[in-house]
Amino acid sequence: TIDEETLVDREDLTNETIITIDPVDARDFDDAISLKKSDDGHWHLGVHIADVSYFVTPGSPLDVEAKRRGNSVYLPRHVIPMLPEVISNSLASLQADHVRYTLSAFIEYSPEGIPVHTRFARTAIKVKQRFAYEQVMPIINNPKKAKDVSAEVLKLLLDMFELAMILRKRRFAKGALELSMGDIELEIDSNGRVTGAHEEHDDESHQNIEEFMLAANVAVATFLDDRGDEFIRRVHEDPSEMKMKAFGEFAAAVGHPLKQVQSRKEIQSLLKTVHELPEGRAVNYALLRSLKQAVYSPEPTGHYALAEEQYCHFTSPIRRYPDLLIHRQLIGRITGTRTYSVPRGAELIQLGQHCSDTERRAEQAERELKKIKLLEYLYERISEEFD
């Protein structure tokens, strides 16, 4: 249960202007955003994440099962959740107009987007409005035509867009890489049959949220690392020279030679060049195949693609077990309680390996099921010809 009246040991943010932006068909909402700009031009960002640790206590049957599953699995038209739906879709989900318990990262930025101060707190919020990604950019591009949006929420959306683009620009200046694979989403009827497919909706509204989630993840990892904590990081090792050399040969073969295959600037430039070209998808895919896979590990090896030294997953505890562990560790740090102790040493290494394995297994299952659905779709079109 949640006591919406008595907020014990929590910062009350229920009167703040806080919103969520998610896919139109989302069922669990684990992140919400607040943002203010002070008179000195500084940005004050609040990233509010569902406090799943309130419901899932260490060592409980819920915790044991969540650890075993490692993550939720998202299959076409079917979700196998990590936690019971009464938690993931209801009690912990940041639904509009309900008081919900959260763990918040507050990050203050200079006008140029440089982080100058961070703090974390256990909080309670009440989301003012829920948006689907598709609704956001029309409002930002034409604020005067925005309907059913209060002045406070409109200002928040415009400020969010401005700060997100500043952070994004800084991230790419540091050397971050972004692959644009244009995920394909299957259209499936009520009988579970494929009727068609389309590219997933992806625009600046996704980037808006993505920038804030990345910022929160980096802030939490930096905070824990500064205190000498051992924690479950999201690491992405540098690619091997041999793989990058092979990628350089492929890029040259499709008409885009690289002088230095290990240069981030050159790779960024190549991805930008091929973005709208017919060979763009192939180049992006070839680069993906050249990179190592990101994994969960306590080893501080950094994140190559994001160009970040400190990185962990903090923003999706409803659907990822490593995020729940990070929440417990962070709460232990900010409250000084040992209730939220987390694994150490060999146990943490083993847990990282387990969560990496369950993630791969979920991805493989999703790919396999998509293939089966597509083969069923094509089976009915044998003897037809396509371009």
mmCIF file of C-alpha atoms in Angstrom:
data_model
loop_
_atom_site.group_PDB
_atom_site.id
_atom_site.type_symbol
_atom_site.label_atom_id
_atom_site.label_comp_id
_atom_site.label_asym_id
_atom_site.label_seq_id
_atom_site.Cartn_x
_atom_site.Cartn_y
_atom_site.Cartn_z
ATOM 1 C CA THR A 1 0.000 0.000 0.000
ATOM 2 C CA ILE A 2 0.944 3.641 -0.372
ATOM 3 C CA ASP A 3 0.029 6.248 2.199
ATOM 4 C CA GLU A 4 -0.751 9.300 0.076
ATOM 5 C CA GLU A 5 -1.268 11.537 3.116
ATOM 6 C CA THR A 6 1.629 10.858 5.497
ATOM 7 C CA LEU A 7 4.947 11.063 3.704
ATOM 8 C CA VAL A 8 7.399 9.749 6.299
ATOM 9 C CA ASP A 9 11.095 10.479 5.610
ATOM 10 C CA ARG A 10 10.335 11.762 2.135
ATOM 11 C CA GLU A 11 10.729 15.135 0.479
ATOM 12 C CA ASP A 12 7.245 16.270 -0.582
ATOM 13 C CA LEU A 13 7.265 17.274 -4.272
ATOM 14 C CA THR A 14 3.557 16.659 -4.847
ATOM 15 C CA ASN A 15 2.917 20.340 -5.677
ATOM 16 C CA GLU A 16 5.784 20.585 -8.190
ATOM 17 C CA THR A 17 5.194 20.613 -11.957
ATOM 18 C CA ILE A 18 6.321 17.116 -12.955
ATOM 19 C CA ILE A 19 5.502 15.229 -16.170
ATOM 20 C CA THR A 20 6.161 11.883 -17.852
ATOM 21 C CA ILE A 21 6.874 11.283 -21.564
ATOM 22 C CA ASP A 22 6.623 7.656 -22.737
ATOM 23 C CA PRO A 23 5.607 5.523 -25.740
ATOM 24 C CA VAL A 24 1.888 5.742 -26.481
ATOM 25 C CA ASP A 25 1.383 2.058 -25.524
ATOM 26 C CA ALA A 26 3.549 2.138 -22.365
ATOM 27 C CA ARG A 27 2.119 0.408 -19.319
ATOM 28 C CA ASP A 28 4.808 1.055 -16.719
ATOM 29 C CA PHE A 29 6.052 4.590 -16.129
ATOM 30 C CA ASP A 30 9.278 4.607 -14.159
ATOM 31 C CA ASP A 31 10.674 8.077 -14.876
ATOM 32 C CA ALA A 32 9.349 11.629 -14.539
ATOM 33 C CA ILE A 33 10.938 15.058 -15.036
ATOM 34 C CA SER A 34 10.877 18.477 -13.395
ATOM 35 C CA LEU A 35 12.988 21.468 -14.480
ATOM 36 C CA LYS A 36 13.388 25.081 -13.409
ATOM 37 C CA LYS A 37 15.636 27.913 -14.513
ATOM 38 C CA SER A 38 16.861 30.274 -11.786
ATOM 39 C CA ASP A 39 17.580 33.997 -12.161
ATOM 40 C CA ASP A 40 21.326 33.335 -12.594
ATOM 41 C CA GLY A 41 20.550 31.258 -15.714
ATOM 42 C CA HIS A 42 21.281 27.953 -13.978
ATOM 43 C CA TRP A 43 19.165 24.914 -14.780
ATOM 44 C CA HIS A 44 17.742 22.791 -11.928
ATOM 45 C CA LEU A 45 16.819 19.364 -13.280
ATOM 46 C CA GLY A 46 14.907 16.754 -11.293
ATOM 47 C CA VAL A 47 14.889 13.153 -12.563
ATOM 48 C CA HIS A 48 12.350 11.220 -10.489
ATOM 49 C CA ILE A 49 12.505 7.416 -10.685
ATOM 50 C CA ALA A 50 9.944 4.973 -9.269
ATOM 51 C CA ASP A 51 11.101 3.814 -5.819
ATOM 52 C CA VAL A 52 10.696 0.087 -6.430
ATOM 53 C CA SER A 53 12.950 -0.681 -3.435
ATOM 54 C CA TYR A 54 10.063 0.416 -1.173
ATOM 55 C CA PHE A 55 8.066 -2.629 -2.343
ATOM 56 C CA VAL A 56 10.873 -5.116 -3.016
ATOM 57 C CA THR A 57 12.925 -5.639 0.146
ATOM 58 C CA PRO A 58 16.279 -7.492 0.025
ATOM 59 C CA GLY A 59 15.973 -11.264 0.377
ATOM 60 C CA SER A 60 12.165 -11.297 0.117
ATOM 61 C CA PRO A 61 10.462 -13.786 -2.271
ATOM 62 C CA LEU A 62 9.773 -10.811 -4.605
ATOM 63 C CA ASP A 63 13.473 -9.934 -4.583
ATOM 64 C CA VAL A 64 14.630 -13.518 -5.162
ATOM 65 C CA GLU A 65 12.303 -13.897 -8.165
ATOM 66 C CA ALA A 66 13.204 -10.451 -9.608
ATOM 67 C CA LYS A 67 16.896 -11.364 -9.350
ATOM 68 C CA ARG A 68 16.264 -14.711 -11.068
ATOM 69 C CA ARG A 69 14.444 -13.020 -13.970
ATOM 70 C CA GLY A 70 17.007 -10.199 -14.168
ATOM 71 C CA ASN A 71 14.759 -8.006 -16.312
ATOM 72 C CA SER A 72 11.350 -7.761 -17.962
ATOM 73 C CA VAL A 73 11.039 -9.336 -21.407
ATOM 74 C CA TYR A 74 9.257 -7.367 -24.130
ATOM 75 C CA LEU A 75 7.925 -9.643 -26.849
ATOM 76 C CA PRO A 76 5.557 -8.643 -29.668
ATOM 77 C CA ARG A 77 2.158 -8.077 -27.962
ATOM 78 C CA HIS A 78 3.341 -9.741 -24.744
ATOM 79 C CA VAL A 79 5.379 -8.680 -21.715
ATOM 80 C CA ILE A 80 6.908 -11.052 -19.160
ATOM 81 C CA PRO A 81 7.456 -8.586 -16.299
ATOM 82 C CA MET A 82 10.271 -8.786 -13.763
ATOM 83 C CA LEU A 83 7.843 -7.797 -10.992
ATOM 84 C CA PRO A 84 4.133 -8.572 -10.452
ATOM 85 C CA GLU A 85 1.937 -6.231 -12.481
ATOM 86 C CA VAL A 86 0.270 -4.815 -9.354
ATOM 87 C CA ILE A 87 3.676 -3.218 -8.670
ATOM 88 C CA SER A 88 5.021 -2.579 -12.187
ATOM 89 C CA ASN A 89 1.790 -1.281 -13.739
ATOM 90 C CA SER A 90 0.153 0.205 -10.670
ATOM 91 C CA LEU A 91 1.723 0.885 -7.250
ATOM 92 C CA ALA A 92 5.242 1.783 -8.450
ATOM 93 C CA SER A 93 4.165 3.160 -11.837
ATOM 94 C CA LEU A 94 4.270 6.980 -11.949
ATOM 95 C CA GLN A 95 0.679 7.456 -13.068
ATOM 96 C CA ALA A 96 -0.693 10.984 -13.426
ATOM 97 C CA ASP A 97 -2.651 12.480 -10.490
ATOM 98 C CA HIS A 98 -1.511 9.814 -8.005
ATOM 99 C CA VAL A 99 0.988 10.277 -5.184
ATOM 100 C CA ARG A 100 3.909 7.985 -5.960
ATOM 101 C CA TYR A 101 7.154 7.234 -4.093
ATOM 102 C CA THR A 102 10.321 8.085 -6.003
ATOM 103 C CA LEU A 103 14.075 8.329 -5.726
ATOM 104 C CA SER A 104 15.150 11.655 -7.210
ATOM 105 C CA ALA A 105 18.386 12.932 -8.718
ATOM 106 C CA PHE A 106 18.650 16.724 -8.624
ATOM 107 C CA ILE A 107 21.291 18.124 -10.982
ATOM 108 C CA GLU A 108 22.170 21.816 -11.240
ATOM 109 C CA TYR A 109 23.738 22.939 -14.525
ATOM 110 C CA SER A 110 25.439 26.155 -15.576
ATOM 111 C CA PRO A 111 23.750 27.952 -18.521
ATOM 112 C CA GLU A 112 26.185 26.038 -20.801
ATOM 113 C CA GLY A 113 25.065 22.649 -19.477
ATOM 114 C CA ILE A 114 28.014 21.917 -17.171
ATOM 115 C CA PRO A 115 26.923 20.053 -13.986
ATOM 116 C CA VAL A 116 27.872 22.120 -10.921
ATOM 117 C CA HIS A 117 25.996 20.331 -8.135
ATOM 118 C CA THR A 118 24.082 17.091 -7.577
ATOM 119 C CA ARG A 119 22.062 15.664 -4.731
ATOM 120 C CA PHE A 120 19.762 12.678 -4.237
ATOM 121 C CA ALA A 121 16.682 12.214 -2.068
ATOM 122 C CA ARG A 122 13.774 9.887 -1.323
ATOM 123 C CA THR A 123 10.748 11.817 -2.540
ATOM 124 C CA ALA A 124 7.018 11.685 -3.226
ATOM 125 C CA ILE A 125 5.628 13.173 -6.439
ATOM 126 C CA LYS A 126 2.303 13.632 -8.212
ATOM 127 C CA VAL A 127 2.652 13.696 -12.006
ATOM 128 C CA LYS A 128 0.702 16.641 -13.442
ATOM 129 C CA GLN A 129 0.429 15.333 -17.004
ATOM 130 C CA ARG A 130 1.376 12.283 -19.030
ATOM 131 C CA PHE A 131 2.558 12.696 -22.634
ATOM 132 C CA ALA A 132 3.170 10.238 -25.442
ATOM 133 C CA TYR A 133 6.311 10.946 -27.506
ATOM 134 C CA GLU A 134 4.190 11.758 -30.561
ATOM 135 C CA GLN A 135 2.434 14.606 -28.733
ATOM 136 C CA VAL A 136 5.548 16.485 -27.620
ATOM 137 C CA MET A 137 7.234 17.858 -30.768
ATOM 138 C CA PRO A 138 4.043 19.398 -32.261
ATOM 139 C CA ILE A 139 3.663 21.357 -28.977
ATOM 140 C CA ILE A 140 7.323 22.456 -28.938
ATOM 141 C CA ASN A 141 7.268 23.406 -32.638
ATOM 142 C CA ASN A 142 4.013 25.349 -32.304
ATOM 143 C CA PRO A 143 3.446 26.322 -28.637
ATOM 144 C CA LYS A 144 0.655 28.785 -29.499
ATOM 145 C CA LYS A 145 -1.493 25.944 -30.810
ATOM 146 C CA ALA A 146 -0.975 23.760 -27.722
ATOM 147 C CA LYS A 147 -4.321 22.590 -26.366
ATOM 148 C CA ASP A 148 -5.052 21.022 -22.967
ATOM 149 C CA VAL A 149 -1.631 22.124 -21.679
ATOM 150 C CA SER A 150 -1.272 24.572 -18.767
ATOM 151 C CA ALA A 151 1.211 27.479 -18.925
ATOM 152 C CA GLU A 152 3.479 25.735 -16.342
ATOM 153 C CA VAL A 153 3.569 22.463 -18.268
ATOM 154 C CA LEU A 154 4.142 24.265 -21.585
ATOM 155 C CA LYS A 155 7.093 26.180 -20.089
ATOM 156 C CA LEU A 156 8.475 22.924 -18.692
ATOM 157 C CA LEU A 157 8.309 21.219 -22.108
ATOM 158 C CA LEU A 158 10.049 24.142 -23.837
ATOM 159 C CA ASP A 159 12.751 24.353 -21.133
ATOM 160 C CA MET A 160 13.275 20.586 -21.277
ATOM 161 C CA PHE A 161 13.842 20.721 -25.013
ATOM 162 C CA GLU A 162 16.314 23.610 -24.686
ATOM 163 C CA LEU A 163 18.395 21.938 -21.953
ATOM 164 C CA ALA A 164 18.281 18.500 -23.629
ATOM 165 C CA MET A 165 19.735 19.947 -26.852
ATOM 166 C CA ILE A 166 22.503 21.731 -24.870
ATOM 167 C CA LEU A 167 23.401 18.460 -23.090
ATOM 168 C CA ARG A 168 23.246 16.517 -26.343
ATOM 169 C CA LYS A 169 25.615 18.922 -28.079
ATOM 170 C CA ARG A 170 28.102 18.650 -25.174
ATOM 171 C CA ARG A 171 27.879 14.856 -25.225
ATOM 172 C CA PHE A 172 28.728 14.597 -28.903
ATOM 173 C CA ALA A 173 31.554 17.131 -28.484
ATOM 174 C CA LYS A 174 33.027 14.663 -25.946
ATOM 175 C CA GLY A 175 32.934 11.912 -28.581
ATOM 176 C CA ALA A 176 29.710 9.999 -27.876
ATOM 177 C CA LEU A 177 28.534 7.737 -30.709
ATOM 178 C CA GLU A 178 24.908 7.189 -31.663
ATOM 179 C CA LEU A 179 23.818 4.492 -34.057
ATOM 180 C CA SER A 180 20.606 5.123 -35.982
ATOM 181 C CA MET A 181 19.266 1.692 -36.828
ATOM 182 C CA GLY A 182 15.608 2.743 -37.157
ATOM 183 C CA ASP A 183 13.996 -0.131 -35.261
ATOM 184 C CA ILE A 184 11.194 -1.888 -37.112
ATOM 185 C CA GLU A 185 7.964 -2.491 -35.247
ATOM 186 C CA LEU A 186 5.625 -5.269 -36.374
ATOM 187 C CA GLU A 187 1.905 -4.576 -36.769
ATOM 188 C CA ILE A 188 0.045 -7.530 -35.249
ATOM 189 C CA ASP A 189 -3.699 -8.199 -35.272
ATOM 190 C CA SER A 190 -5.841 -9.594 -32.450
ATOM 191 C CA ASN A 191 -5.040 -13.170 -33.560
ATOM 192 C CA GLY A 192 -1.308 -12.558 -33.165
ATOM 193 C CA ARG A 193 -0.692 -12.454 -36.942
ATOM 194 C CA VAL A 194 1.594 -9.903 -38.604
ATOM 195 C CA THR A 195 -0.322 -7.545 -40.896
ATOM 196 C CA GLY A 196 2.558 -5.182 -41.720
ATOM 197 C CA ALA A 197 5.510 -3.271 -40.267
ATOM 198 C CA HIS A 198 6.697 0.298 -39.792
ATOM 199 C CA GLU A 199 9.740 2.142 -38.514
ATOM 200 C CA GLU A 200 9.472 3.055 -34.829
ATOM 201 C CA HIS A 201 8.667 6.694 -34.111
ATOM 202 C CA ASP A 202 11.910 8.475 -33.209
ATOM 203 C CA ASP A 203 12.394 12.239 -32.964
ATOM 204 C CA GLU A 204 13.743 14.905 -30.604
ATOM 205 C CA SER A 205 11.069 14.026 -28.006
ATOM 206 C CA HIS A 206 12.916 10.724 -27.447
ATOM 207 C CA GLN A 207 16.227 12.604 -27.261
ATOM 208 C CA ASN A 208 14.666 14.911 -24.649
ATOM 209 C CA ILE A 209 14.090 12.055 -22.219
ATOM 210 C CA GLU A 210 17.193 10.102 -23.248
ATOM 211 C CA GLU A 211 19.513 13.017 -22.368
ATOM 212 C CA PHE A 212 18.010 13.359 -18.884
ATOM 213 C CA MET A 213 18.163 9.612 -18.214
ATOM 214 C CA LEU A 214 21.819 9.486 -19.299
ATOM 215 C CA ALA A 215 22.583 12.524 -17.123
ATOM 216 C CA ALA A 216 20.987 10.866 -14.067
ATOM 217 C CA ASN A 217 22.838 7.584 -14.696
ATOM 218 C CA VAL A 218 26.187 9.399 -14.949
ATOM 219 C CA ALA A 219 25.426 11.504 -11.835
ATOM 220 C CA VAL A 220 24.619 8.421 -9.719
ATOM 221 C CA ALA A 221 27.687 6.476 -10.939
ATOM 222 C CA THR A 222 29.944 9.486 -10.262
ATOM 223 C CA PHE A 223 28.449 9.934 -6.771
ATOM 224 C CA LEU A 224 29.039 6.273 -5.825
ATOM 225 C CA ASP A 225 32.514 6.189 -7.400
ATOM 226 C CA ASP A 226 33.576 9.393 -5.600
ATOM 227 C CA ARG A 227 32.773 7.636 -2.318
ATOM 228 C CA GLY A 228 34.872 4.605 -3.217
ATOM 229 C CA ASP A 229 31.845 2.299 -3.466
ATOM 230 C CA GLU A 230 31.910 -0.944 -5.396
ATOM 231 C CA PHE A 231 28.730 -1.089 -7.496
ATOM 232 C CA ILE A 232 27.197 -2.757 -10.533
ATOM 233 C CA ARG A 233 28.195 -0.561 -13.471
ATOM 234 C CA ARG A 234 27.058 -0.612 -17.079
ATOM 235 C CA VAL A 235 30.355 -1.010 -18.919
ATOM 236 C CA HIS A 236 31.188 -0.949 -22.609
ATOM 237 C CA GLU A 237 34.822 -1.747 -23.395
ATOM 238 C CA ASP A 238 36.788 -0.167 -26.261
ATOM 239 C CA PRO A 239 36.530 -2.145 -29.515
ATOM 240 C CA SER A 240 39.460 -4.262 -30.690
ATOM 241 C CA GLU A 241 41.812 -2.809 -33.291
ATOM 242 C CA MET A 242 41.218 -5.790 -35.599
ATOM 243 C CA LYS A 243 37.416 -5.362 -35.578
ATOM 244 C CA MET A 244 37.704 -1.606 -36.241
ATOM 245 C CA LYS A 245 40.151 -2.254 -39.079
ATOM 246 C CA ALA A 246 37.607 -4.618 -40.662
ATOM 247 C CA PHE A 247 34.928 -1.948 -40.221
ATOM 248 C CA GLY A 248 37.209 0.594 -41.947
ATOM 249 C CA GLU A 249 37.589 -1.778 -44.907
ATOM 250 C CA PHE A 250 33.811 -2.205 -45.142
ATOM 251 C CA ALA A 251 33.214 1.581 -44.963
ATOM 252 C CA ALA A 252 35.779 2.105 -47.764
ATOM 253 C CA ALA A 253 34.108 -0.614 -49.866
ATOM 254 C CA VAL A 254 30.777 1.267 -49.765
ATOM 255 C CA GLY A 255 32.471 4.540 -50.672
ATOM 256 C CA HIS A 256 33.276 6.090 -47.272
ATOM 257 C CA PRO A 257 36.976 5.599 -46.489
ATOM 258 C CA LEU A 258 38.216 6.441 -42.962
ATOM 259 C CA LYS A 259 41.726 7.800 -42.382
ATOM 260 C CA GLN A 260 41.803 6.707 -38.737
ATOM 261 C CA VAL A 261 39.417 3.901 -37.836
ATOM 262 C CA GLN A 262 39.877 4.467 -34.075
ATOM 263 C CA SER A 263 39.036 8.202 -34.292
ATOM 264 C CA ARG A 264 35.687 9.012 -32.668
ATOM 265 C CA LYS A 265 35.453 12.270 -34.637
ATOM 266 C CA GLU A 266 35.822 10.393 -37.931
ATOM 267 C CA ILE A 267 33.267 7.753 -36.930
ATOM 268 C CA GLN A 268 30.825 10.497 -35.831
ATOM 269 C CA SER A 269 31.345 12.271 -39.163
ATOM 270 C CA LEU A 270 30.763 9.027 -41.093
ATOM 271 C CA LEU A 271 27.515 8.274 -39.220
ATOM 272 C CA LYS A 272 26.316 11.817 -39.954
ATOM 273 C CA THR A 273 27.208 11.498 -43.666
ATOM 274 C CA VAL A 274 25.401 8.181 -44.206
ATOM 275 C CA HIS A 275 22.358 9.054 -42.046
ATOM 276 C CA GLU A 276 19.976 9.654 -44.988
ATOM 277 C CA LEU A 277 21.819 7.514 -47.568
ATOM 278 C CA PRO A 278 20.691 4.064 -48.798
ATOM 279 C CA GLU A 279 23.828 2.432 -47.308
ATOM 280 C CA GLY A 280 23.260 4.155 -43.945
ATOM 281 C CA ARG A 281 21.635 1.182 -42.245
ATOM 282 C CA ALA A 282 24.386 -1.192 -43.446
ATOM 283 C CA VAL A 283 27.158 1.119 -42.160
ATOM 284 C CA ASN A 284 25.417 1.506 -38.778
ATOM 285 C CA TYR A 285 24.940 -2.254 -38.537
ATOM 286 C CA ALA A 286 28.579 -2.956 -39.487
ATOM 287 C CA LEU A 287 29.756 -0.553 -36.772
ATOM 288 C CA LEU A 288 27.454 -2.208 -34.224
ATOM 289 C CA ARG A 289 28.968 -5.604 -35.120
ATOM 290 C CA SER A 290 32.471 -4.145 -34.629
ATOM 291 C CA LEU A 291 31.769 -2.902 -31.088
ATOM 292 C CA LYS A 292 31.824 -5.050 -27.977
ATOM 293 C CA GLN A 293 28.590 -5.704 -26.103
ATOM 294 C CA ALA A 294 27.764 -3.577 -23.083
ATOM 295 C CA VAL A 295 27.562 -5.632 -19.871
ATOM 296 C CA TYR A 296 26.965 -5.296 -16.123
ATOM 297 C CA SER A 297 30.162 -5.442 -14.090
ATOM 298 C CA PRO A 298 31.781 -3.776 -11.058
ATOM 299 C CA GLU A 299 34.951 -3.188 -13.135
ATOM 300 C CA PRO A 300 35.478 0.582 -13.766
ATOM 301 C CA THR A 301 36.266 0.230 -17.482
ATOM 302 C CA GLY A 302 34.006 3.080 -18.661
ATOM 303 C CA HIS A 303 31.454 3.218 -21.475
ATOM 304 C CA TYR A 304 32.979 3.515 -24.958
ATOM 305 C CA ALA A 305 29.879 4.448 -26.991
ATOM 306 C CA LEU A 306 28.729 7.091 -24.483
ATOM 307 C CA ALA A 307 32.296 8.397 -23.952
ATOM 308 C CA GLU A 308 31.717 8.295 -20.180
ATOM 309 C CA GLU A 309 34.142 7.083 -17.492
ATOM 310 C CA GLN A 310 31.405 6.574 -14.881
ATOM 311 C CA TYR A 311 28.120 4.972 -15.867
ATOM 312 C CA CYS A 312 25.461 2.743 -14.294
ATOM 313 C CA HIS A 313 21.771 1.973 -14.806
ATOM 314 C CA PHE A 314 19.531 3.829 -12.346
ATOM 315 C CA THR A 315 16.454 4.883 -14.321
ATOM 316 C CA SER A 316 14.441 1.656 -14.869
ATOM 317 C CA PRO A 317 14.121 -0.343 -11.626
ATOM 318 C CA ILE A 318 10.651 -1.581 -12.640
ATOM 319 C CA ARG A 319 12.150 -3.599 -15.488
ATOM 320 C CA ARG A 320 15.882 -4.090 -14.672
ATOM 321 C CA TYR A 321 17.338 -5.711 -11.556
ATOM 322 C CA PRO A 322 20.706 -3.839 -11.683
ATOM 323 C CA ASP A 323 18.801 -0.532 -11.376
ATOM 324 C CA LEU A 324 17.057 -1.833 -8.241
ATOM 325 C CA LEU A 325 20.464 -2.698 -6.734
ATOM 326 C CA ILE A 326 21.752 0.812 -7.509
ATOM 327 C CA HIS A 327 18.650 2.290 -5.818
ATOM 328 C CA ARG A 328 19.334 0.296 -2.660
ATOM 329 C CA GLN A 329 22.968 1.331 -2.604
ATOM 330 C CA LEU A 330 22.083 4.990 -3.159
ATOM 331 C CA ILE A 331 19.411 4.943 -0.433
ATOM 332 C CA GLY A 332 21.916 3.303 1.927
ATOM 333 C CA ARG A 333 24.321 6.147 1.178
ATOM 334 C CA ILE A 334 21.880 9.053 1.573
ATOM 335 C CA THR A 335 20.122 7.682 4.683
ATOM 336 C CA GLY A 336 23.085 5.980 6.345
ATOM 337 C CA THR A 337 21.098 2.776 6.895
ATOM 338 C CA ARG A 338 22.586 -0.680 6.391
ATOM 339 C CA THR A 339 19.197 -2.246 5.562
ATOM 340 C CA TYR A 340 19.964 -1.719 1.922
ATOM 341 C CA SER A 341 23.321 -3.502 1.840
ATOM 342 C CA VAL A 342 24.188 -4.916 -1.576
ATOM 343 C CA PRO A 343 26.492 -7.745 -2.734
ATOM 344 C CA ARG A 344 30.250 -7.175 -2.826
ATOM 345 C CA GLY A 345 33.324 -8.757 -4.435
ATOM 346 C CA ALA A 346 32.882 -12.079 -6.218
ATOM 347 C CA GLU A 347 29.133 -12.071 -5.548
ATOM 348 C CA LEU A 348 28.736 -8.729 -7.346
ATOM 349 C CA ILE A 349 30.813 -9.954 -10.315
ATOM 350 C CA GLN A 350 28.617 -13.080 -10.515
ATOM 351 C CA LEU A 351 25.417 -11.024 -10.285
ATOM 352 C CA GLY A 352 26.636 -8.717 -13.077
ATOM 353 C CA GLN A 353 27.290 -11.758 -15.263
ATOM 354 C CA HIS A 354 23.844 -13.191 -14.447
ATOM 355 C CA CYS A 355 22.054 -9.904 -15.323
ATOM 356 C CA SER A 356 24.069 -9.617 -18.567
ATOM 357 C CA ASP A 357 23.005 -13.192 -19.439
ATOM 358 C CA THR A 358 19.289 -12.612 -18.727
ATOM 359 C CA GLU A 359 19.434 -9.437 -20.851
ATOM 360 C CA ARG A 360 20.961 -11.331 -23.809
ATOM 361 C CA ARG A 361 18.401 -14.124 -23.367
ATOM 362 C CA ALA A 362 15.523 -11.606 -23.477
ATOM 363 C CA GLU A 363 16.951 -9.922 -26.597
ATOM 364 C CA GLN A 364 17.386 -13.290 -28.326
ATOM 365 C CA ALA A 365 13.833 -14.351 -27.461
ATOM 366 C CA GLU A 366 12.462 -11.094 -28.886
ATOM 367 C CA ARG A 367 14.486 -11.495 -32.099
ATOM 368 C CA GLU A 368 13.482 -15.159 -32.498
ATOM 369 C CA LEU A 369 9.783 -14.453 -32.019
ATOM 370 C CA LYS A 370 9.911 -11.549 -34.501
ATOM 371 C CA LYS A 371 11.566 -13.863 -37.039
ATOM 372 C CA ILE A 372 8.899 -16.535 -36.538
ATOM 373 C CA LYS A 373 6.107 -13.943 -36.916
ATOM 374 C CA LEU A 374 7.708 -12.573 -40.103
ATOM 375 C CA LEU A 375 8.210 -16.045 -41.580
ATOM 376 C CA GLU A 376 4.514 -16.806 -40.948
ATOM 377 C CA TYR A 377 3.681 -13.521 -42.725
ATOM 378 C CA LEU A 378 5.927 -14.327 -45.721
ATOM 379 C CA TYR A 379 4.719 -17.950 -45.901
ATOM 380 C CA GLU A 380 1.372 -16.655 -47.188
ATOM 381 C CA ARG A 381 3.195 -14.723 -49.943
ATOM 382 C CA ILE A 382 5.170 -17.535 -51.543
ATOM 383 C CA SER A 383 5.406 -16.977 -55.340
ATOM 384 C CA GLU A 384 4.865 -13.220 -54.948
ATOM 385 C CA GLU A 385 7.647 -10.869 -56.104
ATOM 386 C CA PHE A 386 8.918 -7.779 -54.246
ATOM 387 C CA ASP A 387 11.482 -5.051 -54.978
#
